[in-house]
Amino acid sequence: MRATKRVKFVDSSTNYNDAHVILNVGGVRFETQRTTLKKLPATRLSKLTPQLSFYDPVLNEYYFDRHPGVFSQILNYYRTGKLHYPTNVCGPLFEDELSYWGIQREEVEPCCWMTYTKHRSTQETLQTLDSLGLDTVRSNMIDLIKKFDWENDLHFMTTGQLPLAKRIRLITWQLFEESRSSIIAKIIAFISMLFILLSITTFVLRTLTIFEVAEYHFVDVYIGDNSTEKTPVQSTERIKIVDGFEIIEWICNSWFAFEIVLRFILAPSKRAFCVSILNWIDFLGTFFFFFTYILYNVFNYDGHQAPLDLLSTISVARMFKLINLHPRLKIITISISNSSRLLVLSMYFCFVVILIAGAALYYAERISNMSKSQIISVMDGIWLALTTVTTVGYGDIVPKSLFGMILGAITTIFGVLIIDLPMPIINEIFDNFNRHLLARQQLPKQRRRVTQ
Amino acid sequence: MRATKRVKFVDSSTNYNDAHVILNVGGVRFETQRTTLKKLPATRLSKLTPQLSFYDPVLNEYYFDRHPGVFSQILNYYRTGKLHYPTNVCGPLFEDELSYWGIQREEVEPCCWMTYTKHRSTQETLQTLDSLGLDTVRSNMIDLIKKFDWENDLHFMTTGQLPLAKRIRLITWQLFEESRSSIIAKIIAFISMLFILLSITTFVLRTLTIFEVAEYHFVDVYIGDNSTEKTPVQSTERIKIVDGFEIIEWICNSWFAFEIVLRFILAPSKRAFCVSILNWIDFLGTFFFFFTYILYNVFNYDGHQAPLDLLSTISVARMFKLINLHPRLKIITISISNSSRLLVLSMYFCFVVILIAGAALYYAERISNMSKSQIISVMDGIWLALTTVTTVGYGDIVPKSLFGMILGAITTIFGVLIIDLPMPIINEIFDNFNRHLLARQQLPKQRRRVTQ
Amino acid sequence: MRATKRVKFVDSSTNYNDAHVILNVGGVRFETQRTTLKKLPATRLSKLTPQLSFYDPVLNEYYFDRHPGVFSQILNYYRTGKLHYPTNVCGPLFEDELSYWGIQREEVEPCCWMTYTKHRSTQETLQTLDSLGLDTVRSNMIDLIKKFDWENDLHFMTTGQLPLAKRIRLITWQLFEESRSSIIAKIIAFISMLFILLSITTFVLRTLTIFEVAEYHFVDVYIGDNSTEKTPVQSTERIKIVDGFEIIEWICNSWFAFEIVLRFILAPSKRAFCVSILNWIDFLGTFFFFFTYILYNVFNYDGHQAPLDLLSTISVARMFKLINLHPRLKIITISISNSSRLLVLSMYFCFVVILIAGAALYYAERISNMSKSQIISVMDGIWLALTTVTTVGYGDIVPKSLFGMILGAITTIFGVLIIDLPMPIINEIFDNFNRHLLARQQLPKQRRRVTQ
Amino acid sequence: MRATKRVKFVDSSTNYNDAHVILNVGGVRFETQRTTLKKLPATRLSKLTPQLSFYDPVLNEYYFDRHPGVFSQILNYYRTGKLHYPTNVCGPLFEDELSYWGIQREEVEPCCWMTYTKHRSTQETLQTLDSLGLDTVRSNMIDLIKKFDWENDLHFMTTGQLPLAKRIRLITWQLFEESRSSIIAKIIAFISMLFILLSITTFVLRTLTIFEVAEYHFVDVYIGDNSTEKTPVQSTERIKIVDGFEIIEWICNSWFAFEIVLRFILAPSKRAFCVSILNWIDFLGTFFFFFTYILYNVFNYDGHQAPLDLLSTISVARMFKLINLHPRLKIITISISNSSRLLVLSMYFCFVVILIAGAALYYAERISNMSKSQIISVMDGIWLALTTVTTVGYGDIVPKSLFGMILGAITTIFGVLIIDLPMPIINEIFDNFNRHLLARQQLPKQRRRVTQ
Ligand SMILES: [K+]
Ligand SMILES: [K+]
């Protein structure tokens, strides 16, 4: 009525009628000028003509079945030429409206960039969480067949059943890979874990001096009249450890070897299997055990052994396998790997600062008193700078001169600064994952998937 | 009028009339299409018919006495099929509207999960604060009778008064459990606190060397011609402490024993009493005192005594009782226990990293120079890794080789990372409690309860 | 028109007319039921009658010249009985509306407590900033006269001019108290600062061994045949310092004495002067200098002097006076004092944890190996626990046994936790002050005052 | 219609008509009283008269083509006299509206100061990011000609081409300054980087003892009967290093010298070139190398050399040049320099606390037991306080007395507090830069510029 009356009264002044446009967006009337709408050419509102089906000639208005609140923000873009995100609705909702009205969301003003990108990072976080498969306890058959690429199996296509061999492979695979899928799978997972713990305990304990058994070489010693005598000389290189440890290690590694071989044979995609870092840890840990055993006992290698032992450290890394047990531990790893680029850059920055501080400390100490100084090379200076910047402060090397102390003080304060600078960002990445993980867990399972 | 006119004009095109629905929500008119409302079947808006009492045939609109601002968000759900939380009203308000309109709040889009769960965590926080009873100075009789389960007491039901014995029990209970309920209760609390402080001071001081009194065994020593002589030999195992301390300990522990026995007798629920950790600390502290006293003085036990003394450390834990004194100290405890799961996981992660770093440090030092190395077992490597990761850096064990130093540096940086990763989450939990605690204290007491 | 028509049509059903109320709030029409408005008795809307001046009988609506957006939130309170703060307008705006509509803001729902109190804390922060007088460069005469309480001065009331003596006092006061008020005031402030720096430099340097002058007592020593000889014996108690320092100290302290006496004499309120901690530092620093000087040189005191020297440490605290120089340093102090309650509680909590850890460490070391242990009393254990919890880790005392190490590890991790727990709250307090300080500085000076 | 009818009915009561004003803002009608609009004199709304072109006499309303949502907030300013920022739209949008309505944004209420300044700091951040030129890979010719101020070059103006000499200069300049502009530029950047790394490696390694070559002076020693013999005496001052390092240093520094000279010659603005800190590092590093070389080898300088070597530390700072390689490293530097004022103040505060703590620790140790104390001067006390406050805790100086320990403990806790206090602000500055950097990178390049 209101509008019709206006039509009546203002009919003569076609100017006014032409100029004003009434847009009924979801029941709320917006009024603007036609010239305003022409400002953004290739959009839905710039092409309004009375011939359109959603034009109501009686009320002289265009009807759109859209969100009225958000529209006031969109119309403002026409008015001011600046696209701002509203902050009372969430990003995706506004972006849906933008795409309906035919507006490029990249046109957003710099002040709203954060709002613009926030939604994107949320979606990335959610997709990462999705891809971790935290909720999968037991894949269903169809998914598995797809995974193993057996959809075109003849037997399966005719009878709807896989041949026995493939069925066994599937079940065995599930036993080893989906640790919560059945009771037997749980038992296998438990055994595997036990062997890992046993192996690590052995690893730690066997270096303790109380378990060492002195091993002797027998060396011929000439005595008096040309006769030789075998004299035991304690081997300094290779220390024999009590036999119990060796037996335990043999058992553990046999299991690991069996497990890795079986898992490799069963794996649907050999390439995916070989790309996994955890599998490599597993393989190398086992491989080095047998390799060093053969080297020492078959080839009687007697040279420098420490580097070999260092390699066997990798077997401790097997503990990382236990991380799969809990979603939150998974997201710790994900957070660290997601912020790895920032970490590397921070470390590089740290490294430069430590280098400069180290060199400065070295010369500062040299100037003051060369003889008392504990810093006898730039290397020592760098080590001092490192332990200072990280606030570890072992105290094995310490600045002794006043100038060195002042430099040390400055290094300390800079250290705290540089170490802590990227912290909140990494923390936020973890925090973000953690919150969404917790949020997910409060939702029913079927609502958790982001990707359809 | 506006609407009636439209009815008149558009009557012929029943199509248009059917298609459009006008919803008057709290005075604001929303317009949408009937097909839009049919998209969500089992909701209030999908079942609109002109027969409904809130249908106004004159204006051809449905009237709802609800929040118009929030409704635009709800109608948008019908339009786009995506349920987004508005951010200009708080969660519970929106959820009330959702339940009015018959929409499942679990249908919320992933981008709004955080908003969805935020309200829930706030409510949990508030309920936890409520359950701490921070404002309770003195429970009223009725609550107490309910607590003691004496509602069905015959005497009470007939006369409205508890029998004398029960009344005394109630009053005594209140004296010991509600420390701010009366002046006598305050005095008792003060005495109790004094004894705790006295007992702890004794505990700390008695090990100081200045208070030690050497104790001697008399050993028969053979002198010259078959005669023996008693020679004093200082006992290395048990060191006698000056008598004063023993008397103080006796007094304190007598009070503690009296208190715990009385509190147990008076407790309305023996089970709740036995579940409390603070009560166990109290009981064990007192028990071990008497137990060791009897062991030494009655049975003249003379063996290894340190393990027994370690147990007596628990008496220091009595100080935790003093935590009840201040609400903010209570929420520190609550925060730590609420984030205990995350803490355990972080420690586990830490532990794995320390183990790997420790093993690597051990072998790194062995490769370079075995003789100079301070790390003589993996255990030492782990200890070094631990002190490094936590940035404590005692400096008792320090990497000496270049390779060890580099590993130490990496460990340090990783350490800072891992230790600090869960920090903000735990901080936030505490922060959350703290803010709500402060917010509560600004409200009048009767408005503070969340649960009705 | 719309409304009038409705009146016509619905006149018969007085029921409908009575039930519905139209509220025109700032041009936006809200519709609700009369029963809804009766839910909250003593409010503006519950008492609506057509007799009111803002009732428009033609449109059958009540007109209110208020914010329409916020009103939808207020009307919702009537509908649902729950008062929620909107989050698209700031707290004070909503509270103004609440008070207009006669609603108690304490009725706010628990989920909005944070919003409710946020505004209050902002206001407190702003008032604190206001009270610091950061912008005051030079008070104007009228304020000063009010401050000195000279409004009723006879001379001033008759001539409008203060008597000469009072004018001199005022000007001198300004020279010493408002350091930026004039060039002479700046010079005085600069001189004062110089003396402080000089005094502190002297304080630090005079303990360096290079500045020490050995002082000898001459002791009579008996030689051979009854004759005595005076032999110099270096005094171990009192070490004489080179004369230069003494002269500098005399000059500095003379200035300080002059300054404090003058400032006391000029002070408008002696009580306010005596309450200030900075004045006490100033006074005690100067007093102890003269006191010890007299003691040593006049009374020839020769006893234990260290306690006296400890007292003179207070003169270093004079540096705190330099804090007045910068607003941001002032807010560091304010932040720390504002969070002092939380700090004390955290320290108490820390203290309990350290005590327990210390006792446990002591006994853990005793069990394993008493002879090797560096922890010979609970005190040492507490010291170790302290250096560990704070991650300082001096390394002077270190756990040596496995059990001690494990306890140390746990202590470390707990330490980080407890130390860091209250950190973000204190940080936020500082952050809050800092942000508002920066925000203030961007505003024109006359807009900065919060309190009118 | 609605309004026209009203005009009809209320015509008699001109009072009412005069009092009420209807403002049609973008289609939404706001109603207020004329007196309300008169409250703020010099604004657009205070000067409303029916003669204005946007006055619609039929509807008796003023039409404004502006954002209706924001207007409710502006009208509220007229009503309450308090200007609050809305929080559902971003700052700049509101400020555009404010300027349209002729309202001073400085009138904002204190509670909205944060909102008011937030936008400003965002803009500053964006402009800083803009000025870093992170996206510039290769400047186009016209920009370069403008940079070199060759717009008025005769040859260029006539032929549109630069003379050959200038073209060569331009291309060479681009090779050295825009490292990603062409393949040759990349190669030059790579070579430059290699030389930097080589030079730094040499710098670090040459101080290691294994590379030292003992240098001997031959001293005449008198033997027996007046004859002298030349005896080699190891020079303690100047240690000769193996020749290889010297050659490498010569090559590196020759390149650096060549590079800096060439870059200086090519530079469009010599002043801008001389202001750059990185250029100074570059120049001084190279200069000191040649200077010390000449000093030792040409002038055979044999005195105290350490200060000269300290100067050569600056060559390590060349690594800062590598920071230009990555945008995120650039923003670390920017963040630190942006928060330098706060850092300096924090350090000053730290310094005062350390001074006081140091003096207190010195005297505390003296009182208890002077002989055992490791703190023999206030300087030592300050060093202990410093290592404690920063939680580095070297452990070279440690409090030995109970009183010293207690002071140490207090210092520790205060230290953590003071060091961490400004941290979140600095973190936020970095975080802010980092977020906007990431946000930028998600936008198409042509949308990234803030300044037009
Ligand atoms: K340390
Ligand atoms: K440390």
PDB file of C-alpha atoms and ligand atoms in Angstrom, chain A residues 387 390-394, chain B residues 387 390-394, chain C residues 387 390-394, chain D residues 387 390-394, ligand 2:
ATOM      1  CA  THR A 387      73.215 -22.123  26.432  1.00  0.00           C
ATOM      2  CA  THR A 390      68.015 -20.807  25.482  1.00  0.00           C
ATOM      3  CA  THR A 391      68.336 -19.946  29.231  1.00  0.00           C
ATOM      4  CA  VAL A 392      69.638 -23.466  29.867  1.00  0.00           C
ATOM      5  CA  GLY A 393      72.841 -22.052  31.342  1.00  0.00           C
ATOM      6  CA  TYR A 394      74.846 -25.203  32.062  1.00  0.00           C
TER       7      TYR A 394
ATOM      8  CA  THR B 387      67.659 -31.002  32.343  1.00  0.00           C
ATOM      9  CA  THR B 390      63.188 -28.297  30.771  1.00  0.00           C
ATOM     10  CA  THR B 391      65.886 -25.556  30.456  1.00  0.00           C
ATOM     11  CA  VAL B 392      66.913 -26.229  34.062  1.00  0.00           C
ATOM     12  CA  GLY B 393      70.453 -27.023  32.938  1.00  0.00           C
ATOM     13  CA  TYR B 394      72.113 -28.018  36.220  1.00  0.00           C
TER      14      TYR B 394
ATOM     15  CA  THR C 387      66.115 -23.761  41.816  1.00  0.00           C
ATOM     16  CA  THR C 390      61.974 -21.862  38.803  1.00  0.00           C
ATOM     17  CA  THR C 391      64.152 -23.561  36.123  1.00  0.00           C
ATOM     18  CA  VAL C 392      67.131 -21.525  37.324  1.00  0.00           C
ATOM     19  CA  GLY C 393      69.082 -24.706  38.025  1.00  0.00           C
ATOM     20  CA  TYR C 394      72.307 -23.353  39.521  1.00  0.00           C
TER      21      TYR C 394
ATOM     22  CA  THR D 387      71.679 -14.852  35.926  1.00  0.00           C
ATOM     23  CA  THR D 390      66.808 -14.361  33.536  1.00  0.00           C
ATOM     24  CA  THR D 391      66.608 -17.952  34.890  1.00  0.00           C
ATOM     25  CA  VAL D 392      69.868 -18.753  33.125  1.00  0.00           C
ATOM     26  CA  GLY D 393      71.457 -19.738  36.410  1.00  0.00           C
ATOM     27  CA  TYR D 394      75.036 -20.540  35.371  1.00  0.00           C
TER      28      TYR D 394
HETATM   29  K     K E   2      68.610 -22.550  33.682  1.00  0.00           K
END
